[in-house]
PDB file of N, CA and C in Angstrom:
ATOM      1  N   UNK A 126      99.685 110.243 352.559  1.00 92.00           N
ATOM      2  CA  UNK A 126     100.079 108.924 352.247  1.00 92.00           C
ATOM      3  C   UNK A 126     100.579 108.869 350.718  1.00 92.00           C
ATOM      4  N   UNK A 127      99.809 109.530 349.846  1.00 92.00           N
ATOM      5  CA  UNK A 127     100.196 109.465 348.390  1.00 92.00           C
ATOM      6  C   UNK A 127     101.549 110.274 348.192  1.00 92.00           C
ATOM      7  N   UNK A 128     101.708 111.311 349.137  1.00 90.00           N
ATOM      8  CA  UNK A 128     102.891 112.153 349.014  1.00 90.00           C
ATOM      9  C   UNK A 128     104.065 111.392 349.322  1.00 90.00           C
ATOM     10  N   UNK A 129     104.009 110.500 350.423  1.00 94.00           N
ATOM     11  CA  UNK A 129     105.079 109.654 350.823  1.00 94.00           C
ATOM     12  C   UNK A 129     105.493 108.652 349.655  1.00 94.00           C
ATOM     13  N   UNK A 130     104.371 108.135 348.992  1.00 95.00           N
ATOM     14  CA  UNK A 130     104.649 107.260 347.858  1.00 95.00           C
ATOM     15  C   UNK A 130     105.332 107.965 346.687  1.00 95.00           C
ATOM     16  N   UNK A 131     104.763 109.133 346.386  1.00 93.00           N
ATOM     17  CA  UNK A 131     105.343 110.014 345.285  1.00 93.00           C
ATOM     18  C   UNK A 131     106.851 110.290 345.503  1.00 93.00           C
ATOM     19  N   UNK A 132     107.161 110.711 346.795  1.00 92.00           N
ATOM     20  CA  UNK A 132     108.488 111.043 347.166  1.00 92.00           C
ATOM     21  C   UNK A 132     109.355 109.846 347.053  1.00 92.00           C
ATOM     22  N   UNK A 133     108.955 108.718 347.713  1.00 94.00           N
ATOM     23  CA  UNK A 133     109.847 107.508 347.625  1.00 94.00           C
ATOM     24  C   UNK A 133     110.141 107.102 346.172  1.00 94.00           C
ATOM     25  N   UNK A 134     109.090 107.128 345.475  1.00 95.00           N
ATOM     26  CA  UNK A 134     109.311 106.652 344.021  1.00 95.00           C
ATOM     27  C   UNK A 134     110.178 107.672 343.222  1.00 95.00           C
ATOM     28  N   UNK A 135     110.032 108.960 343.512  1.00 94.00           N
ATOM     29  CA  UNK A 135     110.807 109.928 342.695  1.00 94.00           C
ATOM     30  C   UNK A 135     112.300 109.805 343.222  1.00 94.00           C
ATOM     31  N   UNK A 136     112.492 109.523 344.362  1.00 94.00           N
ATOM     32  CA  UNK A 136     113.871 109.385 344.889  1.00 94.00           C
ATOM     33  C   UNK A 136     114.578 108.267 344.089  1.00 94.00           C
ATOM     34  N   UNK A 137     113.826 107.249 343.691  1.00 93.00           N
ATOM     35  CA  UNK A 137     114.303 106.142 342.897  1.00 93.00           C
ATOM     36  C   UNK A 137     114.106 106.247 341.431  1.00 93.00           C
ATOM     37  N   UNK A 138     113.833 107.501 340.929  1.00 93.00           N
ATOM     38  CA  UNK A 138     113.800 107.779 339.576  1.00 93.00           C
ATOM     39  C   UNK A 138     112.467 107.293 338.903  1.00 93.00           C
ATOM     40  N   UNK A 139     111.461 107.098 339.622  1.00 93.00           N
ATOM     41  CA  UNK A 139     110.184 106.745 338.965  1.00 93.00           C
ATOM     42  C   UNK A 139     109.165 107.880 339.293  1.00 93.00           C
ATOM     43  N   UNK A 140     108.389 108.260 338.308  1.00 93.00           N
ATOM     44  CA  UNK A 140     107.350 109.104 338.472  1.00 93.00           C
ATOM     45  C   UNK A 140     105.987 108.505 338.653  1.00 93.00           C
ATOM     46  N   UNK A 141     105.292 108.789 339.630  1.00 95.00           N
ATOM     47  CA  UNK A 141     103.929 108.306 339.873  1.00 95.00           C
ATOM     48  C   UNK A 141     103.076 109.451 340.067  1.00 95.00           C
ATOM     49  N   UNK A 142     101.761 109.244 339.767  1.00 94.00           N
ATOM     50  CA  UNK A 142     100.844 110.415 340.076  1.00 94.00           C
ATOM     51  C   UNK A 142     100.846 110.786 341.668  1.00 94.00           C
ATOM     52  N   UNK A 143     100.362 111.979 341.910  1.00 92.00           N
ATOM     53  CA  UNK A 143     100.459 112.378 343.253  1.00 92.00           C
ATOM     54  C   UNK A 143      99.302 111.949 344.165  1.00 92.00           C
ATOM     55  N   UNK A 144      98.065 111.607 343.545  1.00 95.00           N
ATOM     56  CA  UNK A 144      96.968 111.268 344.225  1.00 95.00           C
ATOM     57  C   UNK A 144      96.827 109.718 344.363  1.00 95.00           C
ATOM     58  N   UNK A 145      96.370 109.183 345.492  1.00 96.00           N
ATOM     59  CA  UNK A 145      96.384 107.671 345.671  1.00 96.00           C
ATOM     60  C   UNK A 145      95.420 106.993 344.709  1.00 96.00           C
ATOM     61  N   UNK A 146      94.370 107.635 344.326  1.00 97.00           N
ATOM     62  CA  UNK A 146      93.459 107.034 343.467  1.00 97.00           C
ATOM     63  C   UNK A 146      94.127 107.026 342.016  1.00 97.00           C
ATOM     64  N   UNK A 147      94.711 107.994 341.659  1.00 96.00           N
ATOM     65  CA  UNK A 147      95.416 107.967 340.424  1.00 96.00           C
ATOM     66  C   UNK A 147      96.661 107.058 340.342  1.00 96.00           C
ATOM     67  N   UNK A 148      97.264 106.917 341.569  1.00 97.00           N
ATOM     68  CA  UNK A 148      98.377 105.977 341.579  1.00 97.00           C
ATOM     69  C   UNK A 148      97.828 104.553 341.284  1.00 97.00           C
ATOM     70  N   UNK A 149      96.538 104.175 341.892  1.00 97.00           N
ATOM     71  CA  UNK A 149      96.122 102.847 341.559  1.00 97.00           C
ATOM     72  C   UNK A 149      95.700 102.746 340.037  1.00 97.00           C
ATOM     73  N   UNK A 150      95.165 103.818 339.601  1.00 96.00           N
ATOM     74  CA  UNK A 150      94.561 103.683 338.118  1.00 96.00           C
ATOM     75  C   UNK A 150      95.779 103.594 337.145  1.00 96.00           C
ATOM     76  N   UNK A 151      96.965 104.127 337.486  1.00 96.00           N
ATOM     77  CA  UNK A 151      98.059 104.013 336.595  1.00 96.00           C
ATOM     78  C   UNK A 151      99.063 102.823 336.753  1.00 96.00           C
ATOM     79  N   UNK A 152      98.885 102.216 337.875  1.00 95.00           N
ATOM     80  CA  UNK A 152      99.700 101.081 338.228  1.00 95.00           C
ATOM     81  C   UNK A 152      99.205  99.856 337.627  1.00 95.00           C
ATOM     82  N   UNK A 153     100.080  98.766 337.700  1.00 96.00           N
ATOM     83  CA  UNK A 153      99.607  97.494 337.170  1.00 96.00           C
ATOM     84  C   UNK A 153      99.115  96.712 338.422  1.00 96.00           C
ATOM     85  N   UNK A 154      97.869  96.100 338.293  1.00 96.00           N
ATOM     86  CA  UNK A 154      97.302  95.269 339.355  1.00 96.00           C
ATOM     87  C   UNK A 154      98.117  93.957 339.475  1.00 96.00           C
ATOM     88  N   UNK A 155      98.355  93.573 340.723  1.00 97.00           N
ATOM     89  CA  UNK A 155      99.022  92.370 341.058  1.00 97.00           C
ATOM     90  C   UNK A 155      98.243  91.623 342.028  1.00 97.00           C
ATOM     91  N   UNK A 156      98.549  90.264 342.097  1.00 96.00           N
ATOM     92  CA  UNK A 156      97.978  89.422 343.244  1.00 96.00           C
ATOM     93  C   UNK A 156      98.917  89.504 344.496  1.00 96.00           C
ATOM     94  N   UNK A 157      98.377  89.153 345.567  1.00 95.00           N
ATOM     95  CA  UNK A 157      99.141  89.282 346.852  1.00 95.00           C
ATOM     96  C   UNK A 157     100.491  88.431 346.771  1.00 95.00           C
ATOM     97  N   UNK A 158     100.325  87.256 346.148  1.00 95.00           N
ATOM     98  CA  UNK A 158     101.468  86.333 345.966  1.00 95.00           C
ATOM     99  C   UNK A 158     102.624  86.971 345.037  1.00 95.00           C
ATOM    100  N   UNK A 159     102.251  87.982 344.297  1.00 96.00           N
ATOM    101  CA  UNK A 159     103.158  88.547 343.312  1.00 96.00           C
ATOM    102  C   UNK A 159     103.884  89.914 344.000  1.00 96.00           C
ATOM    103  N   UNK A 160     103.264  90.347 345.111  1.00 97.00           N
ATOM    104  CA  UNK A 160     103.846  91.480 345.671  1.00 97.00           C
ATOM    105  C   UNK A 160     105.326  91.572 345.942  1.00 97.00           C
ATOM    106  N   UNK A 161     106.007  92.569 345.664  1.00 97.00           N
ATOM    107  CA  UNK A 161     107.417  92.809 345.845  1.00 97.00           C
ATOM    108  C   UNK A 161     107.638  93.967 346.703  1.00 97.00           C
ATOM    109  N   UNK A 162     108.763  94.002 347.432  1.00 97.00           N
ATOM    110  CA  UNK A 162     109.044  95.192 348.241  1.00 97.00           C
ATOM    111  C   UNK A 162     108.943  96.354 347.420  1.00 97.00           C
ATOM    112  N   UNK A 163     108.261  97.489 347.765  1.00 97.00           N
ATOM    113  CA  UNK A 163     108.182  98.708 347.026  1.00 97.00           C
ATOM    114  C   UNK A 163     106.800  98.789 346.274  1.00 97.00           C
ATOM    115  N   UNK A 164     106.153  97.650 346.171  1.00 98.00           N
ATOM    116  CA  UNK A 164     104.707  97.694 345.528  1.00 98.00           C
ATOM    117  C   UNK A 164     103.780  98.420 346.465  1.00 98.00           C
ATOM    118  N   UNK A 165     102.578  98.711 345.979  1.00 98.00           N
ATOM    119  CA  UNK A 165     101.592  99.585 346.747  1.00 98.00           C
ATOM    120  C   UNK A 165     100.330  98.697 347.121  1.00 98.00           C
ATOM    121  N   UNK A 166      99.848  99.077 348.361  1.00 98.00           N
ATOM    122  CA  UNK A 166      98.525  98.563 348.780  1.00 98.00           C
ATOM    123  C   UNK A 166      97.697  99.690 348.997  1.00 98.00           C
ATOM    124  N   UNK A 167      96.501  99.591 348.147  1.00 98.00           N
ATOM    125  CA  UNK A 167      95.483 100.668 348.225  1.00 98.00           C
ATOM    126  C   UNK A 167      94.250 100.278 349.071  1.00 98.00           C
ATOM    127  N   UNK A 168      93.689 101.350 349.581  1.00 98.00           N
ATOM    128  CA  UNK A 168      92.461 101.082 350.363  1.00 98.00           C
ATOM    129  C   UNK A 168      91.388 102.028 349.898  1.00 98.00           C
ATOM    130  N   UNK A 169      90.135 101.647 349.902  1.00 97.00           N
ATOM    131  CA  UNK A 169      89.060 102.485 349.666  1.00 97.00           C
ATOM    132  C   UNK A 169      88.499 102.927 350.927  1.00 97.00           C
ATOM    133  N   UNK A 170      87.623 103.987 350.984  1.00 94.00           N
ATOM    134  CA  UNK A 170      87.179 104.525 352.175  1.00 94.00           C
ATOM    135  C   UNK A 170      86.225 103.648 353.040  1.00 94.00           C
ATOM    136  N   UNK A 171      85.538 102.766 352.301  1.00 95.00           N
ATOM    137  CA  UNK A 171      84.571 101.703 352.770  1.00 95.00           C
ATOM    138  C   UNK A 171      84.447 100.647 351.928  1.00 95.00           C
ATOM    139  N   UNK A 172      83.729  99.645 352.265  1.00 96.00           N
ATOM    140  CA  UNK A 172      83.604  98.383 351.497  1.00 96.00           C
ATOM    141  C   UNK A 172      82.739  98.462 350.228  1.00 96.00           C
ATOM    142  N   UNK A 173      82.016  99.610 350.152  1.00 95.00           N
ATOM    143  CA  UNK A 173      81.225  99.743 348.826  1.00 95.00           C
ATOM    144  C   UNK A 173      81.768 100.779 347.909  1.00 95.00           C
ATOM    145  N   UNK A 174      82.677 101.546 348.305  1.00 93.00           N
ATOM    146  CA  UNK A 174      83.304 102.585 347.487  1.00 93.00           C
ATOM    147  C   UNK A 174      84.280 101.973 346.519  1.00 93.00           C
ATOM    148  N   UNK A 175      84.377 102.673 345.344  1.00 90.00           N
ATOM    149  CA  UNK A 175      85.454 102.249 344.346  1.00 90.00           C
ATOM    150  C   UNK A 175      86.596 103.306 344.477  1.00 90.00           C
ATOM    151  N   UNK A 176      86.476 104.341 345.120  1.00 96.00           N
ATOM    152  CA  UNK A 176      87.536 105.462 345.163  1.00 96.00           C
ATOM    153  C   UNK A 176      88.572 105.001 346.177  1.00 96.00           C
ATOM    154  N   UNK A 177      89.775 105.069 345.749  1.00 97.00           N
ATOM    155  CA  UNK A 177      91.013 104.790 346.641  1.00 97.00           C
ATOM    156  C   UNK A 177      91.207 106.121 347.392  1.00 97.00           C
ATOM    157  N   UNK A 178      91.370 105.905 348.735  1.00 96.00           N
ATOM    158  CA  UNK A 178      91.581 107.060 349.690  1.00 96.00           C
ATOM    159  C   UNK A 178      92.865 106.997 350.505  1.00 96.00           C
ATOM    160  N   UNK A 179      93.594 105.681 350.353  1.00 96.00           N
ATOM    161  CA  UNK A 179      94.779 105.576 351.238  1.00 96.00           C
ATOM    162  C   UNK A 179      95.700 104.668 350.404  1.00 96.00           C
ATOM    163  N   UNK A 180      96.942 104.866 350.623  1.00 97.00           N
ATOM    164  CA  UNK A 180      97.973 104.027 349.892  1.00 97.00           C
ATOM    165  C   UNK A 180      99.147 103.707 350.980  1.00 97.00           C
ATOM    166  N   UNK A 181      99.581 102.478 350.975  1.00 97.00           N
ATOM    167  CA  UNK A 181     100.719 102.137 351.807  1.00 97.00           C
ATOM    168  C   UNK A 181     101.722 101.397 350.853  1.00 97.00           C
ATOM    169  N   UNK A 182     102.985 101.379 351.343  1.00 98.00           N
ATOM    170  CA  UNK A 182     104.055 100.778 350.716  1.00 98.00           C
ATOM    171  C   UNK A 182     104.448  99.331 351.326  1.00 98.00           C
ATOM    172  N   UNK A 183     104.427  98.359 350.394  1.00 98.00           N
ATOM    173  CA  UNK A 183     104.700  97.008 350.941  1.00 98.00           C
ATOM    174  C   UNK A 183     106.251  96.983 351.047  1.00 98.00           C
ATOM    175  N   UNK A 184     106.632  96.469 352.151  1.00 97.00           N
ATOM    176  CA  UNK A 184     108.156  96.359 352.478  1.00 97.00           C
ATOM    177  C   UNK A 184     108.730  94.917 352.354  1.00 97.00           C
ATOM    178  N   UNK A 185     107.746  94.018 352.037  1.00 97.00           N
ATOM    179  CA  UNK A 185     108.283  92.550 351.980  1.00 97.00           C
ATOM    180  C   UNK A 185     107.699  91.803 353.214  1.00 97.00           C
ATOM    181  N   UNK A 186     107.757  90.442 353.177  1.00 96.00           N
ATOM    182  CA  UNK A 186     107.253  89.673 354.209  1.00 96.00           C
ATOM    183  C   UNK A 186     105.683  90.016 354.528  1.00 96.00           C
ATOM    184  N   UNK A 187     105.477  90.525 355.701  1.00 96.00           N
ATOM    185  CA  UNK A 187     104.138  90.991 355.989  1.00 96.00           C
ATOM    186  C   UNK A 187     104.062  92.456 356.299  1.00 96.00           C
ATOM    187  N   UNK A 188     105.233  93.189 355.938  1.00 97.00           N
ATOM    188  CA  UNK A 188     105.310  94.616 356.358  1.00 97.00           C
ATOM    189  C   UNK A 188     104.819  95.631 355.460  1.00 97.00           C
ATOM    190  N   UNK A 189     104.445  96.746 356.042  1.00 98.00           N
ATOM    191  CA  UNK A 189     103.979  97.860 355.423  1.00 98.00           C
ATOM    192  C   UNK A 189     104.537  99.215 356.005  1.00 98.00           C
ATOM    193  N   UNK A 190     104.617 100.131 355.204  1.00 97.00           N
ATOM    194  CA  UNK A 190     104.932 101.597 355.747  1.00 97.00           C
ATOM    195  C   UNK A 190     103.914 102.494 355.138  1.00 97.00           C
ATOM    196  N   UNK A 191     103.532 103.521 356.007  1.00 95.00           N
ATOM    197  CA  UNK A 191     102.497 104.432 355.552  1.00 95.00           C
ATOM    198  C   UNK A 191     102.595 105.788 356.315  1.00 95.00           C
ATOM    199  N   UNK A 192     101.989 106.785 355.740  1.00 94.00           N
ATOM    200  CA  UNK A 192     101.885 108.014 356.396  1.00 94.00           C
ATOM    201  C   UNK A 192     100.337 108.314 356.554  1.00 94.00           C
ATOM    202  N   UNK A 193      99.938 108.303 357.927  1.00 83.00           N
ATOM    203  CA  UNK A 193      98.566 108.493 358.223  1.00 83.00           C
ATOM    204  C   UNK A 193      98.343 110.025 358.484  1.00 83.00           C
ATOM    205  N   UNK A 194      97.236 110.628 357.934  1.00 75.00           N
ATOM    206  CA  UNK A 194      96.954 111.911 358.220  1.00 75.00           C
ATOM    207  C   UNK A 194      96.730 112.150 359.769  1.00 75.00           C
ATOM    208  N   UNK A 195      96.120 111.123 360.403  1.00 61.00           N
ATOM    209  CA  UNK A 195      95.815 111.370 361.804  1.00 61.00           C
ATOM    210  C   UNK A 195      97.073 111.427 362.681  1.00 61.00           C
ATOM    211  N   UNK A 196      98.145 110.853 362.213  1.00 61.00           N
ATOM    212  CA  UNK A 196      99.427 110.830 363.081  1.00 61.00           C
ATOM    213  C   UNK A 196     100.362 111.849 362.613  1.00 61.00           C
ATOM    214  N   UNK A 197     100.312 112.209 361.410  1.00 73.00           N
ATOM    215  CA  UNK A 197     101.313 113.219 360.797  1.00 73.00           C
ATOM    216  C   UNK A 197     102.746 112.576 360.690  1.00 73.00           C
ATOM    217  N   UNK A 198     102.937 111.321 360.775  1.00 86.00           N
ATOM    218  CA  UNK A 198     104.303 110.707 360.651  1.00 86.00           C
ATOM    219  C   UNK A 198     104.290 109.427 359.903  1.00 86.00           C
ATOM    220  N   UNK A 199     105.398 108.951 359.561  1.00 93.00           N
ATOM    221  CA  UNK A 199     105.515 107.738 358.876  1.00 93.00           C
ATOM    222  C   UNK A 199     105.505 106.585 359.882  1.00 93.00           C
ATOM    223  N   UNK A 200     104.676 105.449 359.663  1.00 93.00           N
ATOM    224  CA  UNK A 200     104.561 104.342 360.590  1.00 93.00           C
ATOM    225  C   UNK A 200     104.831 103.042 359.886  1.00 93.00           C
ATOM    226  N   UNK A 201     105.417 102.168 360.592  1.00 96.00           N
ATOM    227  CA  UNK A 201     105.579 100.791 360.152  1.00 96.00           C
ATOM    228  C   UNK A 201     104.461  99.887 360.841  1.00 96.00           C
ATOM    229  N   UNK A 202     103.936  99.040 360.044  1.00 96.00           N
ATOM    230  CA  UNK A 202     102.802  98.190 360.544  1.00 96.00           C
ATOM    231  C   UNK A 202     102.959  96.861 359.699  1.00 96.00           C
ATOM    232  N   UNK A 203     102.172  95.910 360.025  1.00 97.00           N
ATOM    233  CA  UNK A 203     102.084  94.653 359.234  1.00 97.00           C
ATOM    234  C   UNK A 203     100.601  94.388 358.780  1.00 97.00           C
ATOM    235  N   UNK A 204     100.335  93.505 357.866  1.00 97.00           N
ATOM    236  CA  UNK A 204      99.024  93.249 357.441  1.00 97.00           C
ATOM    237  C   UNK A 204      98.289  92.638 358.692  1.00 97.00           C
ATOM    238  N   UNK A 205      98.927  91.844 359.471  1.00 97.00           N
ATOM    239  CA  UNK A 205      98.346  91.231 360.655  1.00 97.00           C
ATOM    240  C   UNK A 205      97.906  92.218 361.591  1.00 97.00           C
ATOM    241  N   UNK A 206      98.745  93.181 361.886  1.00 96.00           N
ATOM    242  CA  UNK A 206      98.388  94.271 362.887  1.00 96.00           C
ATOM    243  C   UNK A 206      97.302  95.174 362.243  1.00 96.00           C
ATOM    244  N   UNK A 207      97.350  95.530 360.989  1.00 96.00           N
ATOM    245  CA  UNK A 207      96.390  96.450 360.403  1.00 96.00           C
ATOM    246  C   UNK A 207      94.995  95.868 360.072  1.00 96.00           C
ATOM    247  N   UNK A 208      95.095  94.615 359.549  1.00 97.00           N
ATOM    248  CA  UNK A 208      93.836  94.023 359.042  1.00 97.00           C
ATOM    249  C   UNK A 208      93.421  92.668 359.854  1.00 97.00           C
ATOM    250  N   UNK A 209      94.227  92.261 360.836  1.00 95.00           N
ATOM    251  CA  UNK A 209      93.866  91.182 361.592  1.00 95.00           C
ATOM    252  C   UNK A 209      94.111  89.837 360.948  1.00 95.00           C
ATOM    253  N   UNK A 210      94.772  89.905 359.771  1.00 95.00           N
ATOM    254  CA  UNK A 210      95.175  88.638 359.077  1.00 95.00           C
ATOM    255  C   UNK A 210      96.388  88.890 358.219  1.00 95.00           C
ATOM    256  N   UNK A 211      97.143  87.816 357.975  1.00 96.00           N
ATOM    257  CA  UNK A 211      98.437  88.031 357.267  1.00 96.00           C
ATOM    258  C   UNK A 211      98.179  88.199 355.801  1.00 96.00           C
ATOM    259  N   UNK A 212      99.193  88.667 355.060  1.00 96.00           N
ATOM    260  CA  UNK A 212      98.945  88.891 353.635  1.00 96.00           C
ATOM    261  C   UNK A 212      98.543  87.673 352.857  1.00 96.00           C
ATOM    262  N   UNK A 213      98.936  86.484 353.325  1.00 95.00           N
ATOM    263  CA  UNK A 213      98.579  85.279 352.590  1.00 95.00           C
ATOM    264  C   UNK A 213      97.112  84.961 352.575  1.00 95.00           C
ATOM    265  N   UNK A 214      96.442  85.690 353.563  1.00 97.00           N
ATOM    266  CA  UNK A 214      94.951  85.382 353.685  1.00 97.00           C
ATOM    267  C   UNK A 214      94.146  86.565 352.972  1.00 97.00           C
ATOM    268  N   UNK A 215      94.824  87.454 352.192  1.00 97.00           N
ATOM    269  CA  UNK A 215      94.112  88.617 351.686  1.00 97.00           C
ATOM    270  C   UNK A 215      94.487  88.533 350.123  1.00 97.00           C
ATOM    271  N   UNK A 216      93.475  88.900 349.384  1.00 96.00           N
ATOM    272  CA  UNK A 216      93.682  89.048 347.864  1.00 96.00           C
ATOM    273  C   UNK A 216      93.281  90.311 347.428  1.00 96.00           C
ATOM    274  N   UNK A 217      93.800  90.798 346.308  1.00 96.00           N
ATOM    275  CA  UNK A 217      93.467  92.101 345.772  1.00 96.00           C
ATOM    276  C   UNK A 217      91.892  92.182 345.475  1.00 96.00           C
ATOM    277  N   UNK A 218      91.188  93.169 345.972  1.00 96.00           N
ATOM    278  CA  UNK A 218      89.732  93.213 345.841  1.00 96.00           C
ATOM    279  C   UNK A 218      88.990  92.909 347.081  1.00 96.00           C
ATOM    280  N   UNK A 219      89.665  92.151 348.014  1.00 97.00           N
ATOM    281  CA  UNK A 219      88.997  91.648 349.134  1.00 97.00           C
ATOM    282  C   UNK A 219      88.469  92.825 350.076  1.00 97.00           C
ATOM    283  N   UNK A 220      87.449  92.592 350.827  1.00 97.00           N
ATOM    284  CA  UNK A 220      87.056  93.442 351.912  1.00 97.00           C
ATOM    285  C   UNK A 220      87.705  93.095 353.118  1.00 97.00           C
ATOM    286  N   UNK A 221      88.386  94.045 353.812  1.00 97.00           N
ATOM    287  CA  UNK A 221      89.132  93.734 355.126  1.00 97.00           C
ATOM    288  C   UNK A 221      88.612  94.656 356.224  1.00 97.00           C
ATOM    289  N   UNK A 222      88.916  94.279 357.348  1.00 97.00           N
ATOM    290  CA  UNK A 222      88.547  95.138 358.515  1.00 97.00           C
ATOM    291  C   UNK A 222      89.876  95.798 359.002  1.00 97.00           C
ATOM    292  N   UNK A 223      89.804  97.157 358.820  1.00 96.00           N
ATOM    293  CA  UNK A 223      90.987  97.989 359.180  1.00 96.00           C
ATOM    294  C   UNK A 223      90.859  98.244 360.617  1.00 96.00           C
ATOM    295  N   UNK A 224      91.638  97.632 361.395  1.00 94.00           N
ATOM    296  CA  UNK A 224      91.619  97.748 362.803  1.00 94.00           C
ATOM    297  C   UNK A 224      92.382  98.953 363.449  1.00 94.00           C
ATOM    298  N   UNK A 225      92.868  99.752 362.485  1.00 89.00           N
ATOM    299  CA  UNK A 225      93.707 101.071 362.919  1.00 89.00           C
ATOM    300  C   UNK A 225      92.775 102.051 363.500  1.00 89.00           C
ATOM    301  N   UNK A 226      91.434 101.936 363.363  1.00 89.00           N
ATOM    302  CA  UNK A 226      90.470 102.908 363.874  1.00 89.00           C
ATOM    303  C   UNK A 226      90.040 102.440 365.200  1.00 89.00           C
ATOM    304  N   UNK A 227      89.484 103.360 366.050  1.00 90.00           N
ATOM    305  CA  UNK A 227      88.896 103.023 367.241  1.00 90.00           C
ATOM    306  C   UNK A 227      87.735 102.066 367.133  1.00 90.00           C
ATOM    307  N   UNK A 228      86.880 102.194 366.061  1.00 94.00           N
ATOM    308  CA  UNK A 228      85.949 101.164 365.627  1.00 94.00           C
ATOM    309  C   UNK A 228      86.339 100.674 364.317  1.00 94.00           C
ATOM    310  N   UNK A 229      86.772  99.342 364.146  1.00 95.00           N
ATOM    311  CA  UNK A 229      87.292  98.876 362.842  1.00 95.00           C
ATOM    312  C   UNK A 229      86.335  99.261 361.656  1.00 95.00           C
ATOM    313  N   UNK A 230      87.024  99.629 360.570  1.00 95.00           N
ATOM    314  CA  UNK A 230      86.267 100.118 359.309  1.00 95.00           C
ATOM    315  C   UNK A 230      86.426  99.093 358.328  1.00 95.00           C
ATOM    316  N   UNK A 231      85.325  98.670 357.672  1.00 97.00           N
ATOM    317  CA  UNK A 231      85.425  97.643 356.415  1.00 97.00           C
ATOM    318  C   UNK A 231      85.804  98.462 355.288  1.00 97.00           C
ATOM    319  N   UNK A 232      86.942  98.029 354.585  1.00 97.00           N
ATOM    320  CA  UNK A 232      87.363  98.711 353.382  1.00 97.00           C
ATOM    321  C   UNK A 232      87.819  97.671 352.390  1.00 97.00           C
ATOM    322  N   UNK A 233      87.938  98.057 351.148  1.00 98.00           N
ATOM    323  CA  UNK A 233      88.436  97.210 350.089  1.00 98.00           C
ATOM    324  C   UNK A 233      89.940  97.458 349.943  1.00 98.00           C
ATOM    325  N   UNK A 234      90.587  96.377 349.698  1.00 98.00           N
ATOM    326  CA  UNK A 234      92.054  96.526 349.513  1.00 98.00           C
ATOM    327  C   UNK A 234      92.564  95.954 348.100  1.00 98.00           C
ATOM    328  N   UNK A 235      93.407  96.715 347.474  1.00 98.00           N
ATOM    329  CA  UNK A 235      93.960  96.339 346.173  1.00 98.00           C
ATOM    330  C   UNK A 235      95.444  96.500 346.231  1.00 98.00           C
ATOM    331  N   UNK A 236      96.126  95.716 345.301  1.00 98.00           N
ATOM    332  CA  UNK A 236      97.593  95.644 345.237  1.00 98.00           C
ATOM    333  C   UNK A 236      97.910  96.067 343.793  1.00 98.00           C
ATOM    334  N   UNK A 237      98.995  96.859 343.789  1.00 97.00           N
ATOM    335  CA  UNK A 237      99.554  97.472 342.579  1.00 97.00           C
ATOM    336  C   UNK A 237     100.993  97.569 342.452  1.00 97.00           C
ATOM    337  N   UNK A 238     101.599  97.612 341.201  1.00 96.00           N
ATOM    338  CA  UNK A 238     102.966  97.675 341.057  1.00 96.00           C
ATOM    339  C   UNK A 238     103.368  98.628 339.965  1.00 96.00           C
ATOM    340  N   UNK A 239     104.373  99.296 340.031  1.00 94.00           N
ATOM    341  CA  UNK A 239     105.021 100.222 339.008  1.00 94.00           C
ATOM    342  C   UNK A 239     106.370  99.551 338.456  1.00 94.00           C
ATOM    343  N   UNK A 240     106.622  98.290 338.920  1.00 89.00           N
ATOM    344  CA  UNK A 240     107.839  97.620 338.528  1.00 89.00           C
ATOM    345  C   UNK A 240     107.584  96.620 337.386  1.00 89.00           C
TER     346      UNK A 240
END
């Protein structure tokens, strides 16, 4: 996932760290209402963890793209499909139910920008 972000940003002339946790630490925190296409959506492993373990790219509207280890390919999804609610109902730091797992997983979500 972080490799997809690193490659996408490098293609557009921006260097970002290779690891998703480092990408969050070095990016600028933004609110959901401030998200622009190309900004990043970070997820922790569970609702109590502070460590970021996954990153997705916001495509605008309610859209996201990501690379999941489990699938080995780039996927398109939406906040509604992935978390059961639209972006307007989610704020940075919220706990969300990630329904992409056979048994939904509670995770923290954060938003960040390099623009």
